[in-house]
CSV table of N, CA and C in Angstrom, one decimal:
chain,number,residue,atom,x,y,z
A,1,UNK,N,0.8,-1.2,0.0
A,1,UNK,CA,0.0,0.0,0.0
A,1,UNK,C,0.9,1.2,0.0
A,2,UNK,N,0.5,2.2,-0.8
A,2,UNK,CA,1.3,3.4,-0.9
A,2,UNK,C,1.1,4.3,0.3
A,3,UNK,N,2.1,5.2,0.5
A,3,UNK,CA,2.1,6.1,1.6
A,3,UNK,C,0.9,7.1,1.3
A,4,UNK,N,0.1,7.4,2.4
A,4,UNK,CA,-1.1,8.3,2.1
A,4,UNK,C,-0.6,9.7,1.8
A,5,UNK,N,-1.3,10.4,0.9
A,5,UNK,CA,-1.0,11.8,0.5
A,5,UNK,C,-1.4,12.7,1.6
A,6,UNK,N,-2.3,12.4,2.5
A,6,UNK,CA,-2.7,13.2,3.6
A,6,UNK,C,-3.3,12.2,4.7
A,7,UNK,N,-2.9,12.5,5.9
A,7,UNK,CA,-3.4,11.7,7.0
A,7,UNK,C,-3.5,12.6,8.2
A,8,UNK,N,-4.6,12.5,8.9
A,8,UNK,CA,-4.9,13.3,10.1
A,8,UNK,C,-5.5,12.3,11.1
A,9,UNK,N,-5.0,12.4,12.4
A,9,UNK,CA,-5.7,11.6,13.4
A,9,UNK,C,-6.2,12.5,14.5
A,10,UNK,N,-7.0,12.1,15.4
A,10,UNK,CA,-7.6,12.9,16.4
A,10,UNK,C,-8.6,13.9,15.9
A,11,UNK,N,-9.3,13.5,14.8
A,11,UNK,CA,-10.2,14.4,14.2
A,11,UNK,C,-11.6,14.1,14.7
A,12,UNK,N,-12.4,15.1,15.1
A,12,UNK,CA,-13.8,15.0,15.4
A,12,UNK,C,-14.6,15.0,14.1
A,13,UNK,N,-15.3,13.9,13.9
A,13,UNK,CA,-16.1,13.8,12.7
A,13,UNK,C,-17.6,13.7,13.1
A,14,UNK,N,-18.4,14.6,12.5
A,14,UNK,CA,-19.8,14.7,12.8
A,14,UNK,C,-20.6,14.8,11.6
A,15,UNK,N,-21.9,14.4,11.7
A,15,UNK,CA,-22.9,14.5,10.6
A,15,UNK,C,-24.1,15.2,11.2
A,16,UNK,N,-24.4,16.4,10.7
A,16,UNK,CA,-25.4,17.3,11.2
A,16,UNK,C,-25.1,17.6,12.6
A,17,UNK,N,-26.0,17.3,13.6
A,17,UNK,CA,-25.7,17.6,15.0
A,17,UNK,C,-25.2,16.4,15.7
A,18,UNK,N,-25.0,15.3,15.0
A,18,UNK,CA,-24.5,14.1,15.7
A,18,UNK,C,-23.0,13.9,15.5
A,19,UNK,N,-22.4,13.6,16.6
A,19,UNK,CA,-20.9,13.3,16.6
A,19,UNK,C,-20.8,11.8,16.3
A,20,UNK,N,-20.0,11.5,15.3
A,20,UNK,CA,-19.7,10.1,14.9
A,20,UNK,C,-18.5,9.5,15.6
A,21,UNK,N,-17.5,10.4,15.8
A,21,UNK,CA,-16.3,10.0,16.5
A,21,UNK,C,-15.6,11.3,17.0
A,22,UNK,N,-14.9,11.2,18.1
A,22,UNK,CA,-14.2,12.3,18.6
A,22,UNK,C,-12.7,12.2,18.4
A,23,UNK,N,-12.3,11.1,17.9
A,23,UNK,CA,-10.8,10.9,17.7
A,23,UNK,C,-10.6,10.1,16.4
A,24,UNK,N,-11.3,10.5,15.3
A,24,UNK,CA,-11.3,9.8,14.1
A,24,UNK,C,-10.0,10.1,13.3
A,25,UNK,N,-10.0,9.5,12.1
A,25,UNK,CA,-8.9,9.6,11.1
A,25,UNK,C,-9.5,10.0,9.8
A,26,UNK,N,-8.7,10.9,9.1
A,26,UNK,CA,-9.0,11.3,7.7
A,26,UNK,C,-7.8,10.9,6.9
A,27,UNK,N,-8.0,10.2,5.8
A,27,UNK,CA,-6.9,9.8,5.0
A,27,UNK,C,-7.2,9.9,3.5
A,28,UNK,N,-6.2,10.4,2.8
A,28,UNK,CA,-6.3,10.5,1.3
A,28,UNK,C,-5.2,9.6,0.8
A,29,UNK,N,-5.6,8.5,0.1
A,29,UNK,CA,-4.6,7.6,-0.4
A,29,UNK,C,-5.2,6.9,-1.7
A,30,UNK,N,-4.3,6.8,-2.6
A,30,UNK,CA,-4.7,6.1,-3.9
A,30,UNK,C,-5.9,6.7,-4.5
A,31,UNK,N,-6.1,8.0,-4.4
A,31,UNK,CA,-7.2,8.7,-5.1
A,31,UNK,C,-8.5,8.6,-4.4
A,32,UNK,N,-8.5,8.1,-3.1
A,32,UNK,CA,-9.7,8.0,-2.3
A,32,UNK,C,-9.6,8.8,-1.0
A,33,UNK,N,-10.7,9.4,-0.6
A,33,UNK,CA,-10.8,10.0,0.8
A,33,UNK,C,-11.5,9.1,1.7
A,34,UNK,N,-10.9,8.8,2.8
A,34,UNK,CA,-11.5,7.8,3.8
A,34,UNK,C,-11.7,8.6,5.1
A,35,UNK,N,-12.9,8.4,5.7
A,35,UNK,CA,-13.2,8.9,7.0
A,35,UNK,C,-13.3,7.6,7.9
A,36,UNK,N,-12.5,7.5,8.9
A,36,UNK,CA,-12.4,6.3,9.8
A,36,UNK,C,-12.6,6.7,11.2
A,37,UNK,N,-13.1,5.7,12.0
A,37,UNK,CA,-13.3,5.9,13.4
A,37,UNK,C,-11.9,5.7,14.1
A,38,UNK,N,-11.8,5.9,15.3
A,38,UNK,CA,-10.5,5.8,16.1
A,38,UNK,C,-10.0,4.4,16.0
A,39,UNK,N,-10.9,3.4,15.8
A,39,UNK,CA,-10.6,2.0,15.7
A,39,UNK,C,-10.2,1.6,14.3
A,40,UNK,N,-10.3,2.5,13.3
A,40,UNK,CA,-10.0,2.1,12.0
A,40,UNK,C,-11.2,1.6,11.1
A,41,UNK,N,-12.4,1.6,11.7
A,41,UNK,CA,-13.6,1.2,10.9
A,41,UNK,C,-14.0,2.4,10.0
A,42,UNK,N,-14.4,2.0,8.8
A,42,UNK,CA,-14.8,3.0,7.8
A,42,UNK,C,-16.1,3.7,8.1
A,43,UNK,N,-16.2,5.0,8.2
A,43,UNK,CA,-17.4,5.7,8.3
A,43,UNK,C,-18.0,6.0,6.9
A,44,UNK,N,-17.1,6.4,6.0
A,44,UNK,CA,-17.5,6.7,4.6
A,44,UNK,C,-16.2,6.9,3.8
A,45,UNK,N,-16.3,6.6,2.5
A,45,UNK,CA,-15.2,6.9,1.6
A,45,UNK,C,-15.7,7.1,0.2
A,46,UNK,N,-14.9,7.8,-0.6
A,46,UNK,CA,-15.3,8.2,-2.0
A,46,UNK,C,-14.1,8.5,-2.7
A,47,UNK,N,-14.1,8.4,-4.1
A,47,UNK,CA,-13.0,8.9,-4.9
A,47,UNK,C,-12.9,10.4,-4.7
A,48,UNK,N,-11.7,10.9,-4.6
A,48,UNK,CA,-11.4,12.3,-4.3
A,48,UNK,C,-12.0,13.2,-5.3
A,49,UNK,N,-12.2,12.8,-6.6
A,49,UNK,CA,-12.8,13.7,-7.6
A,49,UNK,C,-14.2,14.0,-7.3
A,50,UNK,N,-14.9,13.1,-6.5
A,50,UNK,CA,-16.3,13.2,-6.2
A,50,UNK,C,-16.5,13.9,-4.8
A,51,UNK,N,-15.4,14.3,-4.2
A,51,UNK,CA,-15.5,15.0,-2.9
A,51,UNK,C,-15.5,16.5,-3.0
A,52,UNK,N,-16.3,17.2,-2.2
A,52,UNK,CA,-16.2,18.6,-2.2
A,52,UNK,C,-15.8,19.0,-0.7
A,53,UNK,N,-14.7,19.7,-0.6
A,53,UNK,CA,-14.2,20.1,0.7
A,53,UNK,C,-14.2,21.6,0.8
A,54,UNK,N,-14.6,22.2,1.9
A,54,UNK,CA,-14.6,23.6,2.1
A,54,UNK,C,-14.6,24.0,3.5
A,55,UNK,N,-14.5,25.3,3.8
A,55,UNK,CA,-14.6,25.8,5.2
A,55,UNK,C,-16.0,26.2,5.4
A,56,UNK,N,-16.6,25.9,6.6
A,56,UNK,CA,-17.9,26.5,6.8
A,56,UNK,C,-17.9,28.0,6.9
A,57,UNK,N,-19.0,28.6,6.6
A,57,UNK,CA,-19.1,30.1,6.6
A,57,UNK,C,-18.8,30.6,8.0
A,58,UNK,N,-19.4,30.0,9.0
A,58,UNK,CA,-19.2,30.5,10.4
A,58,UNK,C,-18.5,29.4,11.2
A,59,UNK,N,-17.8,29.8,12.2
A,59,UNK,CA,-17.1,28.8,13.1
A,59,UNK,C,-15.6,29.0,13.1
A,60,UNK,N,-15.0,28.3,14.0
A,60,UNK,CA,-13.6,28.4,14.2
A,60,UNK,C,-12.8,27.9,12.9
A,61,UNK,N,-11.5,28.4,12.9
A,61,UNK,CA,-10.6,28.0,11.8
A,61,UNK,C,-10.4,26.6,11.6
A,62,UNK,N,-10.5,25.8,12.7
A,62,UNK,CA,-10.1,24.4,12.6
A,62,UNK,C,-11.2,23.5,12.0
A,63,UNK,N,-12.2,24.0,11.4
A,63,UNK,CA,-13.3,23.2,10.9
A,63,UNK,C,-13.3,23.2,9.4
A,64,UNK,N,-13.7,22.0,8.9
A,64,UNK,CA,-13.9,21.9,7.4
A,64,UNK,C,-15.1,21.0,7.2
A,65,UNK,N,-15.7,21.2,6.0
A,65,UNK,CA,-16.8,20.3,5.7
A,65,UNK,C,-16.4,19.4,4.5
A,66,UNK,N,-16.9,18.2,4.4
A,66,UNK,CA,-16.5,17.3,3.3
A,66,UNK,C,-17.9,16.7,2.9
A,67,UNK,N,-18.2,16.8,1.6
A,67,UNK,CA,-19.4,16.2,1.0
A,67,UNK,C,-19.0,14.9,0.3
A,68,UNK,N,-19.4,13.8,0.8
A,68,UNK,CA,-19.1,12.5,0.2
A,68,UNK,C,-20.4,11.7,0.1
A,69,UNK,N,-20.6,11.2,-1.1
A,69,UNK,CA,-21.8,10.3,-1.4
A,69,UNK,C,-23.1,10.9,-0.9
A,70,UNK,N,-23.3,12.2,-1.1
A,70,UNK,CA,-24.5,12.8,-0.7
A,70,UNK,C,-24.6,13.2,0.8
A,71,UNK,N,-23.6,12.9,1.6
A,71,UNK,CA,-23.6,13.2,3.0
A,71,UNK,C,-22.6,14.3,3.3
A,72,UNK,N,-23.0,15.2,4.2
A,72,UNK,CA,-22.0,16.3,4.6
A,72,UNK,C,-21.5,16.0,6.0
A,73,UNK,N,-20.2,16.0,6.1
A,73,UNK,CA,-19.5,15.7,7.3
A,73,UNK,C,-18.8,17.0,7.8
A,74,UNK,N,-18.9,17.2,9.1
A,74,UNK,CA,-18.2,18.3,9.7
A,74,UNK,C,-16.9,17.8,10.4
A,75,UNK,N,-15.8,18.2,9.9
A,75,UNK,CA,-14.5,17.7,10.5
A,75,UNK,C,-13.9,18.8,11.3
A,76,UNK,N,-13.5,18.5,12.5
A,76,UNK,CA,-12.9,19.5,13.4
A,76,UNK,C,-11.4,19.0,13.5
A,77,UNK,N,-10.6,19.8,12.8
A,77,UNK,CA,-9.1,19.5,12.8
A,77,UNK,C,-8.5,20.5,13.7
A,78,UNK,N,-7.2,20.6,13.7
A,78,UNK,CA,-6.5,21.6,14.5
A,78,UNK,C,-6.7,23.0,14.0
A,79,UNK,N,-6.5,24.0,15.0
A,79,UNK,CA,-6.6,25.4,14.6
A,79,UNK,C,-5.3,25.8,13.8
A,80,UNK,N,-4.2,25.1,14.1
A,80,UNK,CA,-3.0,25.4,13.4
A,80,UNK,C,-2.2,24.1,13.3
A,81,UNK,N,-1.3,24.1,12.4
A,81,UNK,CA,-0.5,22.8,12.2
A,81,UNK,C,0.4,22.6,13.5
A,82,UNK,N,0.5,21.3,13.9
A,82,UNK,CA,1.3,21.0,15.1
A,82,UNK,C,2.8,21.2,14.8
A,83,UNK,N,3.6,21.4,15.8
A,83,UNK,CA,5.0,21.5,15.6
A,83,UNK,C,5.6,20.2,15.1
A,84,UNK,N,6.6,20.2,14.3
A,84,UNK,CA,7.2,18.9,13.8
A,84,UNK,C,7.5,18.0,15.0
A,85,UNK,N,7.0,16.8,14.8
A,85,UNK,CA,7.2,15.7,15.9
A,85,UNK,C,6.2,15.8,17.0
A,86,UNK,N,5.3,16.8,17.0
A,86,UNK,CA,4.3,16.9,18.0
A,86,UNK,C,3.0,16.2,17.5
A,87,UNK,N,2.2,15.5,18.4
A,87,UNK,CA,1.0,14.9,18.0
A,87,UNK,C,-0.1,16.0,17.8
A,88,UNK,N,-1.1,15.6,17.0
A,88,UNK,CA,-2.3,16.6,16.8
A,88,UNK,C,-2.6,16.6,15.4
A,89,UNK,N,-3.9,17.0,15.1
A,89,UNK,CA,-4.3,17.0,13.7
A,89,UNK,C,-3.8,18.3,13.0
A,90,UNK,N,-3.6,18.2,11.7
A,90,UNK,CA,-3.2,19.4,10.9
A,90,UNK,C,-4.3,20.3,10.8
A,91,UNK,N,-4.0,21.5,10.3
A,91,UNK,CA,-5.1,22.5,10.1
A,91,UNK,C,-6.0,22.1,9.0
A,92,UNK,N,-7.3,22.7,9.1
A,92,UNK,CA,-8.3,22.4,8.2
A,92,UNK,C,-7.9,22.9,6.8
A,93,UNK,N,-7.1,24.0,6.7
A,93,UNK,CA,-6.6,24.5,5.5
A,93,UNK,C,-5.8,23.5,4.7
A,94,UNK,N,-5.0,22.8,5.4
A,94,UNK,CA,-4.1,21.7,4.8
A,94,UNK,C,-5.0,20.6,4.2
A,95,UNK,N,-6.1,20.2,4.9
A,95,UNK,CA,-7.0,19.2,4.4
A,95,UNK,C,-7.6,19.6,3.1
A,96,UNK,N,-8.1,20.8,3.1
A,96,UNK,CA,-8.8,21.3,1.9
A,96,UNK,C,-7.8,21.4,0.7
A,97,UNK,N,-6.6,21.9,1.0
A,97,UNK,CA,-5.6,21.9,-0.1
A,97,UNK,C,-5.3,20.5,-0.6
A,98,UNK,N,-5.2,19.5,0.3
A,98,UNK,CA,-4.8,18.2,0.0
A,98,UNK,C,-5.9,17.5,-0.9
A,99,UNK,N,-7.2,17.8,-0.6
A,99,UNK,CA,-8.3,17.3,-1.4
A,99,UNK,C,-8.2,17.9,-2.8
A,100,UNK,N,-8.0,19.2,-2.9
A,100,UNK,CA,-7.9,19.8,-4.2
A,100,UNK,C,-6.7,19.3,-5.0
A,101,UNK,N,-5.6,19.2,-4.4
A,101,UNK,CA,-4.4,18.7,-5.1
A,101,UNK,C,-4.6,17.3,-5.6
A,102,UNK,N,-5.2,16.4,-4.7
A,102,UNK,CA,-5.4,15.0,-5.1
A,102,UNK,C,-6.4,14.8,-6.2
A,103,UNK,N,-7.4,15.8,-6.3
A,103,UNK,CA,-8.4,15.7,-7.3
A,103,UNK,C,-7.9,16.4,-8.6
A,104,UNK,N,-6.8,17.1,-8.5
A,104,UNK,CA,-6.2,17.8,-9.7
A,104,UNK,C,-6.9,19.1,-10.0
A,105,UNK,N,-7.5,19.7,-8.9
A,105,UNK,CA,-8.2,20.9,-9.1
A,105,UNK,C,-7.4,22.2,-8.6
A,106,UNK,N,-6.2,22.0,-8.2
A,106,UNK,CA,-5.4,23.1,-7.8
A,106,UNK,C,-4.0,22.7,-7.5
A,107,UNK,N,-3.1,23.6,-7.6
A,107,UNK,CA,-1.7,23.3,-7.3
A,107,UNK,C,-1.2,24.2,-6.2
């Protein structure tokens, strides 16, 4: 298996007002975006070309939305990138950029 293009752990993943996991994982690998629970079970996945990622209009900087298979997920990532070697999720901005890069929609 190839090295993932983007990986974040410790991500809160929610759907509408319901929290699905408080320590989930987001991974972009082999052209697919995967949302996983803290145990590694798949919540949802889709080809990166079919995913729409953006920042919500209101809310803190560490949040992003991801539309997969007709479902909108709210991802709470870090407010800023962690220091090298430090644990913690990367910033939402990096997630959105990684989705666009993997889909070929921006450099």
